[in-house]
Amino acid sequence: MFSTMPHPMPLVLLLLLLQIQLVAASSHPPWAHGTFTNHTTILPVRCLLGQASALLRLKRSFTTTDESVAAFHSWKVGTDCCRWEGIRCGATSGHVTSLDLRDRGLESDHLDHVLFELNSLRYLNLGGNDFSLSEIPSTGFEQLTRLTHLNLSNSKFAGQVPAYSIGCLTNLVCLDLSSYYEITEWYDHTHMIRVYFDQLILPNLTALVANLTSLRELHLGWVDMSGQGEKWCSALANYTPNLRVLSLPFCSLSSPICGSLVGLQSLSMVDLQYNRLTGSIPVFFANFSSLNVLQLSYNNLEGRVPPVIFQHKKLVTIDLHHNPNILGNLPNFSTDSNQLENLFVGDTNFSGTVPNSISNLKHLKKLGLDALGFTGELPSSIGRLTSLNSLQISGLGLVGSISSWITNLTSLEVLVVSCCGFNGPIPSSIGDLHKLRKLALYKCNFSGKIPSGILNLTLLDTLVLASNNLVGTVQLNSLWKLQNLYDLNLSNNKLSVIEGEHNSSLISFPNIAYLGLASCNINNFPNILGHTDKIKVVDLSSNQIHGAIPQWA
């Protein structure tokens, strides 16, 4: 008699297939969506109820605004939180491993501690939101032991950084607590810094990083670290050997750049601008084989800059400007010397001639040679740097003129030539540089008339031709094509500036904010001033203006 019981073999096969599915699922990265698959069937793993509950409580901690409604539109009770926008879960666990709410415009008066119930998080980004100058919670982060990425940047936190709590996150690879700032720098290196949030305070960097030995990126821009002396150097050197990105601008650092940093051989970016650093620029930067960015501007550094730094083969940016006491000369650049795109030595004590070999820097996009110590003639080889979009030149000992090579630089957006011994006319071909936004040729000896080709530069927002020997009559209304002008300065030449014919072009400068017409032989108040509401500064000194002051003045 044949048995009616099913053969056991199919059940064994079924269990084997299920085990294969589970193994395949475990090979998925932990931040993948909460599913496992055998490449033919997708079996969803829903997030755990406790995880969904914590996320919904976190959602309720934010003020209800149009932005929050949009950010949380998919966060609904009874749905799988692993499918919510900004959420990723472990492949098989249903635990939330990634929470990304960056730049959602969310508002809250505190960061809710319910966040710390999501203790499987590996990635947390709350950057670009508004926490109303509340403090970062002093405890709680130590519970997120698996966290590798923490970003609280630009989120209007204030007060003290919870160094000991965040310092417990031994798996951290990237930490960003920086605050947002905006720098507006004018053609003459005066600048305005606009800061949008209060500063965080970090009294003890060692307490923060002592256990973060896996850290690769550290972003603390605008975090107050004053009073640490050289301890910031030793903290990084001793505890973050794998650091690749070091970004500490506006941190009120006031020590030398210590020799102990020589051990951070993996650094690809060093941003220490806008501090009060002293001492010399260490030669060991030239030995960091992966270094791409070296930003040391706006400090109190001094001494001679090691020439070998300029010949680093991987550096893309060298920014040393506004360190008045550093010395140096530009070296000869070989044809395979480096990948430089941005080179700034303005407002330093650099001197000597600009080498003809500068044309070997074929990748240059921004070149700042506005240091008063430069002498001699500029090499025409600069005209071969056809990728340049910004060129700034000065030097009391520079002689010659702006040669025809300037017309080869058709990508130029910024051209500043100042405080030099150049003479001769401004070449008419400058009007062929149609991408120019800023043209500043001042405190030189340029002569002749202002070339009419400048009127073709319709993208100009800055036109400064002050303190030269320019002659002729300028009709303000003839500049009507330059609709974007924000800063116009023709002061201290031998010009005669008149209004021109009265027509609709009287309202032709809708964006003008700075108008310099000192010593321009003006007899009447320019009527154009009555047709703009953005004007901030007007200089009409040393003219022959007579009559009543207009009501709009």
Coordinates of C-alpha atoms in Angstrom, one line a residue:
M1 CA 0.0 0.0 0.0
F2 CA 1.3 3.4 -0.9
S3 CA 1.3 6.0 1.8
T4 CA -0.8 9.1 1.4
M5 CA 1.7 11.2 3.5
P6 CA 3.7 13.8 1.5
H7 CA 7.3 13.1 0.9
P8 CA 9.6 15.1 3.3
M9 CA 12.0 16.2 0.6
P10 CA 10.0 19.3 -0.6
L11 CA 9.8 20.7 2.9
V12 CA 13.6 20.4 3.3
L13 CA 14.1 22.2 0.0
L14 CA 11.7 24.9 1.1
L15 CA 13.6 25.5 4.3
L16 CA 16.9 25.5 2.4
L17 CA 15.6 28.2 0.0
L18 CA 14.4 30.3 2.9
Q19 CA 17.8 30.1 4.5
I20 CA 19.5 31.2 1.2
Q21 CA 17.1 34.2 1.1
L22 CA 18.1 35.2 4.6
V23 CA 21.8 34.9 3.8
A24 CA 21.4 37.0 0.7
A25 CA 19.5 39.6 2.7
S26 CA 22.3 39.8 5.2
S27 CA 24.8 40.8 2.5
H28 CA 22.9 44.1 1.9
P29 CA 24.4 47.2 3.5
P30 CA 22.8 48.2 6.8
W31 CA 21.5 51.4 5.5
A32 CA 19.6 49.8 2.7
H33 CA 15.8 49.8 2.7
G34 CA 14.3 47.3 5.1
T35 CA 13.9 44.3 2.7
F36 CA 15.7 41.1 1.9
T37 CA 15.7 39.4 -1.5
N38 CA 16.9 36.3 -3.4
H39 CA 16.8 38.4 -6.6
T40 CA 13.4 37.0 -7.6
T41 CA 11.2 37.8 -4.6
I42 CA 11.3 40.9 -2.4
L43 CA 10.1 40.3 1.2
P44 CA 9.6 43.6 3.1
V45 CA 10.8 43.9 6.7
R46 CA 8.7 46.5 8.3
C47 CA 10.2 48.9 10.8
L48 CA 9.7 48.1 14.5
L49 CA 6.7 49.8 16.2
G50 CA 9.0 51.4 18.8
Q51 CA 11.1 53.0 16.0
A52 CA 8.0 54.4 14.3
S53 CA 6.7 55.7 17.6
A54 CA 9.9 57.5 18.3
L55 CA 10.0 59.1 14.9
L56 CA 6.4 60.3 15.2
R57 CA 7.2 61.9 18.6
L58 CA 10.3 63.5 17.0
K59 CA 8.0 64.8 14.2
R60 CA 5.7 66.4 16.8
S61 CA 8.6 68.2 18.4
F62 CA 8.9 70.5 15.4
T63 CA 6.6 73.5 14.9
T64 CA 3.9 72.9 12.3
T65 CA 4.8 75.0 9.2
D66 CA 4.4 74.6 5.5
E67 CA 8.0 73.3 5.5
S68 CA 7.4 70.7 8.2
V69 CA 4.2 69.5 6.5
A70 CA 6.2 69.0 3.3
A71 CA 9.1 67.3 5.1
F72 CA 6.9 64.8 7.0
H73 CA 4.2 64.2 4.3
S74 CA 5.0 60.5 4.2
W75 CA 5.3 60.1 8.0
K76 CA 1.9 58.6 8.7
V77 CA 0.7 56.4 11.6
G78 CA 0.2 52.8 10.6
T79 CA 2.6 52.9 7.6
D80 CA 6.0 51.4 7.3
C81 CA 8.5 53.9 8.7
C82 CA 11.3 52.3 6.6
R83 CA 9.5 53.8 3.6
W84 CA 9.2 57.3 5.0
E85 CA 11.2 60.1 3.3
G86 CA 14.5 60.6 5.0
I87 CA 14.5 57.2 6.7
R88 CA 16.5 54.1 5.9
C89 CA 16.4 50.8 7.9
G90 CA 18.6 47.8 8.4
A91 CA 18.2 45.1 5.9
T92 CA 16.7 42.5 8.2
S93 CA 16.2 44.2 11.6
G94 CA 13.6 46.9 11.0
H95 CA 15.8 49.3 13.0
V96 CA 16.2 52.8 11.7
T97 CA 19.9 53.3 10.6
S98 CA 19.7 56.6 8.8
L99 CA 17.8 59.8 9.5
D100 CA 18.3 62.6 7.0
L101 CA 16.3 65.8 7.6
R102 CA 18.9 68.3 6.3
D103 CA 17.8 71.6 4.8
R104 CA 14.0 71.0 5.4
G105 CA 13.4 74.4 7.0
L106 CA 12.2 72.7 10.2
E107 CA 11.8 74.8 13.4
S108 CA 11.9 73.8 17.1
D109 CA 13.0 75.3 20.4
H110 CA 14.9 72.2 21.3
L111 CA 16.3 68.8 20.0
D112 CA 14.0 66.2 21.5
H113 CA 15.6 63.4 23.5
V114 CA 13.3 60.9 21.8
L115 CA 16.0 61.0 19.0
F116 CA 18.3 58.9 21.2
E117 CA 15.8 56.0 21.2
L118 CA 16.9 55.4 17.6
N119 CA 20.1 53.7 18.9
S120 CA 20.8 51.8 15.7
L121 CA 21.4 55.0 13.8
R122 CA 24.6 55.1 11.7
Y123 CA 23.9 58.3 9.8
L124 CA 22.2 61.4 11.4
N125 CA 21.9 64.7 9.5
L126 CA 19.8 67.6 11.0
G127 CA 21.8 70.3 9.3
G128 CA 20.2 73.4 7.9
N129 CA 17.2 73.6 10.2
D130 CA 16.3 76.1 13.0
F131 CA 16.6 75.1 16.7
S132 CA 16.1 78.6 17.9
L133 CA 19.5 79.1 19.5
S134 CA 18.9 76.2 22.0
E135 CA 21.7 74.1 23.3
I136 CA 22.7 70.8 21.8
P137 CA 21.6 68.2 24.5
S138 CA 24.4 67.6 26.9
T139 CA 23.6 63.9 27.2
G140 CA 22.1 61.3 24.9
F141 CA 24.5 61.1 22.0
E142 CA 26.5 58.5 23.9
Q143 CA 23.6 56.1 23.3
L144 CA 24.1 56.3 19.5
T145 CA 27.1 54.0 19.7
R146 CA 26.9 52.9 16.0
L147 CA 26.9 56.4 14.6
T148 CA 29.4 57.1 11.9
H149 CA 28.1 60.4 10.5
L150 CA 26.8 63.3 12.6
N151 CA 25.8 66.6 11.0
L152 CA 24.3 69.4 13.1
S153 CA 25.7 72.2 11.0
N154 CA 23.9 75.5 10.3
S155 CA 21.0 74.6 12.6
K156 CA 21.0 77.6 15.0
F157 CA 22.4 75.8 18.0
A158 CA 24.1 77.9 20.6
G159 CA 26.0 77.3 23.9
Q160 CA 28.6 74.7 24.6
V161 CA 29.3 71.7 22.5
P162 CA 28.6 68.5 24.5
A163 CA 32.1 67.2 24.1
Y164 CA 32.0 64.3 26.4
S165 CA 28.7 63.0 25.0
I166 CA 29.6 63.3 21.3
G167 CA 33.1 62.1 22.3
C168 CA 31.7 58.7 23.1
L169 CA 30.8 58.0 19.5
T170 CA 33.9 55.9 18.8
N171 CA 32.7 54.9 15.3
L172 CA 32.4 58.5 14.0
V173 CA 33.9 59.0 10.6
C174 CA 32.5 62.5 9.9
L175 CA 31.5 65.2 12.4
D176 CA 30.1 68.6 11.3
L177 CA 29.1 71.2 13.9
S178 CA 29.9 74.2 11.7
S179 CA 27.8 77.4 11.4
Y180 CA 26.9 79.2 8.3
Y181 CA 28.6 82.4 7.4
E182 CA 28.8 84.5 4.2
I183 CA 31.8 86.6 3.1
T184 CA 31.4 89.4 0.7
E185 CA 34.8 90.6 -0.4
W186 CA 35.1 93.7 -2.6
Y187 CA 37.7 94.5 -5.3
D188 CA 40.0 96.3 -2.7
H189 CA 40.0 93.4 -0.2
T190 CA 37.7 95.1 2.2
H191 CA 35.1 92.6 3.2
M192 CA 31.9 92.0 5.2
I193 CA 31.3 88.8 7.1
R194 CA 27.7 88.0 7.7
V195 CA 27.1 85.4 10.4
Y196 CA 23.6 83.9 10.7
F197 CA 23.8 82.1 14.0
D198 CA 25.4 82.5 17.4
Q199 CA 28.7 80.7 18.0
L200 CA 28.9 77.3 19.6
I201 CA 31.7 77.1 22.2
L202 CA 34.2 74.3 22.5
P203 CA 36.5 74.9 25.5
N204 CA 38.2 71.5 25.2
L205 CA 38.9 69.9 21.8
T206 CA 40.7 67.0 23.5
A207 CA 37.5 66.0 25.3
L208 CA 35.7 65.9 22.0
V209 CA 38.2 63.9 19.9
A210 CA 40.1 61.7 22.5
N211 CA 38.0 58.6 21.5
L212 CA 37.3 59.5 17.9
T213 CA 40.3 57.6 16.4
S214 CA 38.3 56.7 13.3
L215 CA 37.5 60.3 12.4
R216 CA 38.2 61.3 8.9
E217 CA 36.4 64.6 8.6
L218 CA 36.1 67.4 11.2
H219 CA 34.1 70.5 10.4
L220 CA 34.0 73.1 13.2
G221 CA 33.7 76.4 11.3
W222 CA 32.6 79.3 13.5
V223 CA 32.9 77.2 16.7
D224 CA 34.7 79.3 19.4
M225 CA 37.9 77.5 20.4
S226 CA 39.7 80.5 21.8
G227 CA 41.9 80.0 24.8
Q228 CA 43.2 76.6 23.8
G229 CA 46.7 77.7 22.9
E230 CA 48.5 74.9 21.1
K231 CA 46.3 72.2 22.6
W232 CA 44.1 72.0 19.5
C233 CA 47.2 70.8 17.6
S234 CA 48.2 68.1 20.0
A235 CA 44.6 66.9 20.3
L236 CA 44.3 66.3 16.6
A237 CA 47.8 64.9 16.3
N238 CA 47.4 62.4 19.2
Y239 CA 43.8 61.2 18.6
T240 CA 42.8 61.6 15.0
P241 CA 45.5 59.9 13.0
N242 CA 43.2 59.1 10.0
L243 CA 41.9 62.7 9.6
R244 CA 41.5 63.7 5.9
V245 CA 39.5 66.9 6.2
L246 CA 40.3 69.6 8.8
S247 CA 38.0 72.6 8.5
L248 CA 38.4 75.1 11.4
P249 CA 37.8 78.6 9.9
F250 CA 36.6 81.4 12.3
C251 CA 37.5 79.4 15.4
S252 CA 39.6 82.1 17.2
L253 CA 42.7 80.0 17.1
S254 CA 45.7 82.0 18.1
S255 CA 48.7 79.7 18.3
P256 CA 51.3 78.7 15.7
I257 CA 50.6 75.7 13.4
C258 CA 52.4 73.1 15.5
G259 CA 54.9 70.7 14.3
S260 CA 52.9 67.9 15.9
L261 CA 50.5 68.0 12.9
V262 CA 53.2 66.5 10.8
G263 CA 51.7 63.1 11.7
L264 CA 48.4 63.8 9.9
Q265 CA 49.7 62.4 6.7
S266 CA 46.3 61.6 5.2
L267 CA 45.0 65.2 5.1
S268 CA 43.5 66.2 1.8
M269 CA 42.0 69.5 3.0
V270 CA 43.3 72.1 5.6
D271 CA 41.1 75.1 6.1
L272 CA 42.3 77.4 8.9
Q273 CA 41.4 80.7 7.4
Y274 CA 40.1 83.7 9.4
N275 CA 41.9 82.8 12.7
R276 CA 44.7 84.5 14.5
L277 CA 47.4 82.0 13.8
T278 CA 51.0 83.1 14.2
G279 CA 54.4 81.7 13.3
S280 CA 55.6 80.4 10.0
I281 CA 53.9 78.1 7.5
P282 CA 55.3 74.6 8.1
V283 CA 57.2 73.0 5.3
F284 CA 55.6 69.6 6.1
F285 CA 52.5 70.6 4.2
A286 CA 54.5 70.0 1.1
N287 CA 55.0 66.3 2.2
F288 CA 51.3 65.6 2.6
S289 CA 50.9 63.6 -0.6
S290 CA 47.1 63.7 -0.7
L291 CA 46.7 67.4 0.1
N292 CA 44.4 69.2 -2.3
V293 CA 43.3 72.4 -0.4
L294 CA 45.5 74.6 1.8
Q295 CA 43.6 77.7 3.0
L296 CA 45.5 79.9 5.5
S297 CA 44.2 83.3 4.6
Y298 CA 43.4 86.1 7.1
N299 CA 45.8 85.1 9.8
N300 CA 48.9 86.6 11.4
L301 CA 51.4 84.2 9.9
E302 CA 54.9 85.4 9.2
G303 CA 58.3 84.3 7.7
R304 CA 59.2 82.9 4.4
V305 CA 56.8 80.6 2.6
P306 CA 58.6 77.3 1.6
P307 CA 58.7 77.4 -2.3
V308 CA 58.2 73.7 -2.4
I309 CA 54.6 74.1 -1.4
F310 CA 53.8 75.8 -4.7
Q311 CA 55.2 72.7 -6.5
H312 CA 53.0 70.2 -4.7
K313 CA 51.7 67.9 -7.5
K314 CA 48.1 67.5 -6.1
L315 CA 47.3 70.9 -4.6
V316 CA 44.3 72.5 -6.2
T317 CA 44.0 75.5 -3.9
I318 CA 46.7 77.5 -2.2
D319 CA 45.2 80.6 -0.4
L320 CA 47.7 82.6 1.6
H321 CA 46.2 86.1 1.1
H322 CA 45.9 88.7 3.8
N323 CA 48.9 87.6 5.8
P324 CA 50.9 90.8 5.5
N325 CA 54.1 89.5 7.2
I326 CA 54.7 86.4 5.1
L327 CA 57.5 86.6 2.6
G328 CA 58.2 84.8 -0.6
N329 CA 58.8 84.6 -4.3
L330 CA 56.9 82.6 -6.9
P331 CA 59.1 79.7 -8.0
N332 CA 59.6 78.5 -11.5
F333 CA 56.7 76.1 -12.4
S334 CA 57.6 73.0 -14.4
T335 CA 55.2 71.7 -17.1
D336 CA 54.1 68.8 -14.9
S337 CA 54.4 70.7 -11.6
N338 CA 50.9 70.6 -10.2
Q339 CA 47.1 70.8 -10.6
L340 CA 46.6 74.3 -9.2
E341 CA 43.3 75.9 -9.9
N342 CA 43.3 78.6 -7.3
L343 CA 46.4 80.6 -6.2
F344 CA 46.2 83.6 -3.9
V345 CA 49.1 85.6 -2.5
G346 CA 47.5 89.0 -2.3
D347 CA 48.0 91.3 0.7
T348 CA 51.2 89.5 1.6
N349 CA 54.9 90.6 1.4
F350 CA 55.6 88.5 -1.7
S351 CA 58.0 90.2 -4.0
G352 CA 60.1 89.7 -7.1
T353 CA 59.0 89.1 -10.7
V354 CA 56.1 86.9 -11.9
P355 CA 57.9 84.0 -13.7
N356 CA 57.2 83.4 -17.3
S357 CA 56.6 79.7 -16.3
I358 CA 53.4 80.6 -14.6
S359 CA 51.7 79.7 -17.9
N360 CA 52.5 76.0 -17.1
L361 CA 49.7 76.2 -14.5
K362 CA 47.3 75.2 -17.2
H363 CA 44.4 74.5 -14.8
L364 CA 44.4 77.9 -13.1
K365 CA 41.0 79.5 -12.7
K366 CA 41.6 82.1 -10.1
L367 CA 45.0 83.9 -9.7
G368 CA 45.6 86.6 -7.1
L369 CA 48.9 88.3 -7.5
D370 CA 47.9 91.5 -5.7
A371 CA 51.0 91.9 -3.5
L372 CA 52.6 95.3 -3.5
G373 CA 56.2 93.8 -3.7
F374 CA 55.9 92.4 -7.2
T375 CA 58.1 94.2 -9.7
G376 CA 59.0 94.2 -13.4
E377 CA 56.7 93.5 -16.4
L378 CA 54.0 90.9 -16.3
P379 CA 54.9 88.0 -18.6
S380 CA 52.7 87.8 -21.7
S381 CA 52.5 84.1 -21.1
I382 CA 49.7 84.8 -18.6
G383 CA 47.6 85.1 -21.8
R384 CA 47.9 81.3 -22.2
L385 CA 46.0 80.7 -19.0
T386 CA 42.7 80.5 -20.9
S387 CA 40.8 78.9 -18.1
L388 CA 41.2 82.0 -15.8
N389 CA 38.0 83.5 -14.6
S390 CA 39.5 85.7 -12.0
L391 CA 42.8 87.7 -12.2
Q392 CA 43.9 90.2 -9.6
I393 CA 47.2 92.1 -10.0
S394 CA 49.0 94.8 -8.0
G395 CA 52.6 95.8 -7.3
L396 CA 54.2 99.2 -6.8
G397 CA 57.1 98.0 -8.9
L398 CA 55.1 96.6 -11.8
V399 CA 55.6 98.5 -15.0
G400 CA 54.4 98.3 -18.6
S401 CA 50.8 98.2 -19.7
I402 CA 47.9 95.8 -20.1
S403 CA 49.0 94.1 -23.3
S404 CA 47.1 92.4 -26.0
W405 CA 47.4 89.0 -24.2
I406 CA 44.5 90.1 -22.0
T407 CA 42.0 89.5 -24.8
N408 CA 42.9 85.8 -24.8
L409 CA 41.4 85.4 -21.4
T410 CA 37.8 85.1 -22.7
S411 CA 36.6 83.3 -19.5
L412 CA 37.5 86.2 -17.2
E413 CA 34.7 87.3 -14.9
V414 CA 36.9 89.4 -12.5
L415 CA 39.8 91.6 -13.6
V416 CA 41.4 93.8 -10.9
V417 CA 44.6 95.8 -11.6
S418 CA 45.6 98.2 -8.8
C419 CA 48.4 100.1 -7.2
C420 CA 50.9 99.6 -9.9
G421 CA 53.1 101.5 -12.3
F422 CA 51.2 100.5 -15.5
N423 CA 50.7 103.3 -18.0
G424 CA 49.2 103.8 -21.4
P425 CA 45.6 103.5 -22.5
I426 CA 43.1 100.9 -21.4
P427 CA 42.9 98.6 -24.5
S428 CA 39.7 98.9 -26.4
S429 CA 39.7 95.1 -26.8
I430 CA 38.9 94.8 -23.1
G431 CA 35.3 95.2 -24.4
D432 CA 35.6 91.7 -25.9
L433 CA 35.7 90.0 -22.5
H434 CA 31.9 89.6 -22.4
K435 CA 31.8 87.5 -19.2
L436 CA 33.3 90.3 -17.1
R437 CA 31.3 91.0 -13.9
K438 CA 33.9 93.1 -12.1
L439 CA 36.4 95.4 -13.8
A440 CA 38.6 97.4 -11.4
L441 CA 41.6 99.3 -12.8
Y442 CA 42.5 101.9 -10.2
K443 CA 45.5 103.7 -8.6
C444 CA 47.6 103.1 -11.6
N445 CA 48.7 105.5 -14.4
F446 CA 46.3 104.5 -17.1
S447 CA 45.7 107.4 -19.5
G448 CA 43.6 108.3 -22.5
K449 CA 39.9 108.0 -22.8
I450 CA 37.7 105.3 -21.4
P451 CA 37.2 102.9 -24.3
S452 CA 33.6 102.7 -25.6
G453 CA 33.9 98.9 -25.7
I454 CA 33.3 98.8 -22.0
L455 CA 29.6 99.5 -22.8
N456 CA 29.5 96.0 -24.3
L457 CA 30.2 94.4 -20.9
T458 CA 26.5 94.1 -20.0
L459 CA 27.1 91.7 -17.1
L460 CA 29.2 94.3 -15.2
D461 CA 28.2 94.9 -11.6
T462 CA 31.4 96.7 -10.6
L463 CA 33.2 99.3 -12.7
V464 CA 36.1 101.1 -10.9
L465 CA 38.5 103.3 -12.9
A466 CA 39.4 105.6 -10.1
S467 CA 42.7 107.4 -9.5
N468 CA 44.3 107.2 -12.9
N469 CA 45.1 109.8 -15.6
L470 CA 42.0 109.2 -17.7
V471 CA 40.6 112.1 -19.8
G472 CA 37.6 113.1 -21.7
T473 CA 33.9 113.6 -21.1
V474 CA 31.7 110.9 -19.7
Q475 CA 27.9 111.1 -20.1
L476 CA 26.3 109.1 -17.2
N477 CA 23.3 108.3 -19.4
S478 CA 25.6 106.7 -21.9
L479 CA 26.1 103.8 -19.4
W480 CA 22.5 102.8 -19.7
K481 CA 23.4 99.4 -21.0
L482 CA 25.1 98.4 -17.8
Q483 CA 21.9 97.5 -16.0
N484 CA 23.6 95.4 -13.4
L485 CA 25.9 98.1 -12.1
Y486 CA 26.2 98.0 -8.3
D487 CA 29.5 99.9 -7.8
L488 CA 30.6 102.7 -10.2
N489 CA 33.7 104.7 -9.3
L490 CA 35.3 107.2 -11.8
S491 CA 36.8 109.5 -9.1
N492 CA 40.2 111.3 -9.2
N493 CA 40.9 111.3 -12.9
K494 CA 40.9 114.2 -15.4
L495 CA 37.4 113.4 -16.5
S496 CA 34.4 115.7 -16.9
V497 CA 31.2 113.9 -16.0
I498 CA 27.9 115.2 -17.2
E499 CA 24.4 113.9 -16.9
G500 CA 23.7 113.7 -20.6
E501 CA 20.3 114.0 -22.3
H502 CA 17.2 113.7 -20.1
N503 CA 15.3 110.7 -21.2
S504 CA 14.1 107.3 -19.9
S505 CA 17.7 106.3 -19.2
L506 CA 17.5 108.4 -16.0
I507 CA 16.3 105.2 -14.3
S508 CA 19.0 103.1 -15.9
F509 CA 20.9 102.1 -12.8
P510 CA 18.3 100.2 -10.7
N511 CA 20.9 98.4 -8.6
I512 CA 23.5 101.1 -8.0
A513 CA 24.6 101.2 -4.4
Y514 CA 28.1 102.9 -4.5
L515 CA 28.7 105.9 -6.7
G516 CA 32.1 107.6 -6.7
L517 CA 32.4 110.8 -8.8
A518 CA 34.9 112.8 -6.7
S519 CA 37.0 115.3 -8.7
C520 CA 35.0 114.8 -11.9
N521 CA 34.3 118.5 -12.7
I522 CA 30.6 118.1 -12.0
N523 CA 28.5 121.3 -11.8
N524 CA 25.1 119.9 -10.8
F525 CA 23.7 117.1 -8.7
P526 CA 23.3 114.1 -11.0
N527 CA 19.5 113.7 -11.5
I528 CA 20.1 110.0 -11.8
L529 CA 20.4 109.9 -8.0
G530 CA 16.7 110.7 -7.8
H531 CA 15.8 107.5 -9.6
T532 CA 17.4 104.8 -7.5
D533 CA 16.3 103.6 -4.1
K534 CA 19.3 101.3 -3.4
I535 CA 22.0 103.9 -3.1
K536 CA 24.2 103.6 0.0
V537 CA 27.3 105.7 -0.6
V538 CA 27.8 108.7 -2.8
D539 CA 31.1 110.6 -3.1
L540 CA 30.7 113.9 -5.0
S541 CA 33.6 115.7 -3.2
S542 CA 36.0 118.1 -4.9
N543 CA 33.6 119.2 -7.6
Q544 CA 32.0 122.5 -8.5
I545 CA 28.5 121.7 -7.6
H546 CA 26.3 124.8 -7.0
G547 CA 22.6 125.5 -6.5
A548 CA 20.1 124.1 -4.1
I549 CA 20.3 120.6 -2.8
P550 CA 17.5 118.5 -4.4
Q551 CA 14.6 117.3 -2.2
W552 CA 15.5 113.7 -3.0
A553 CA 19.1 114.1 -1.8

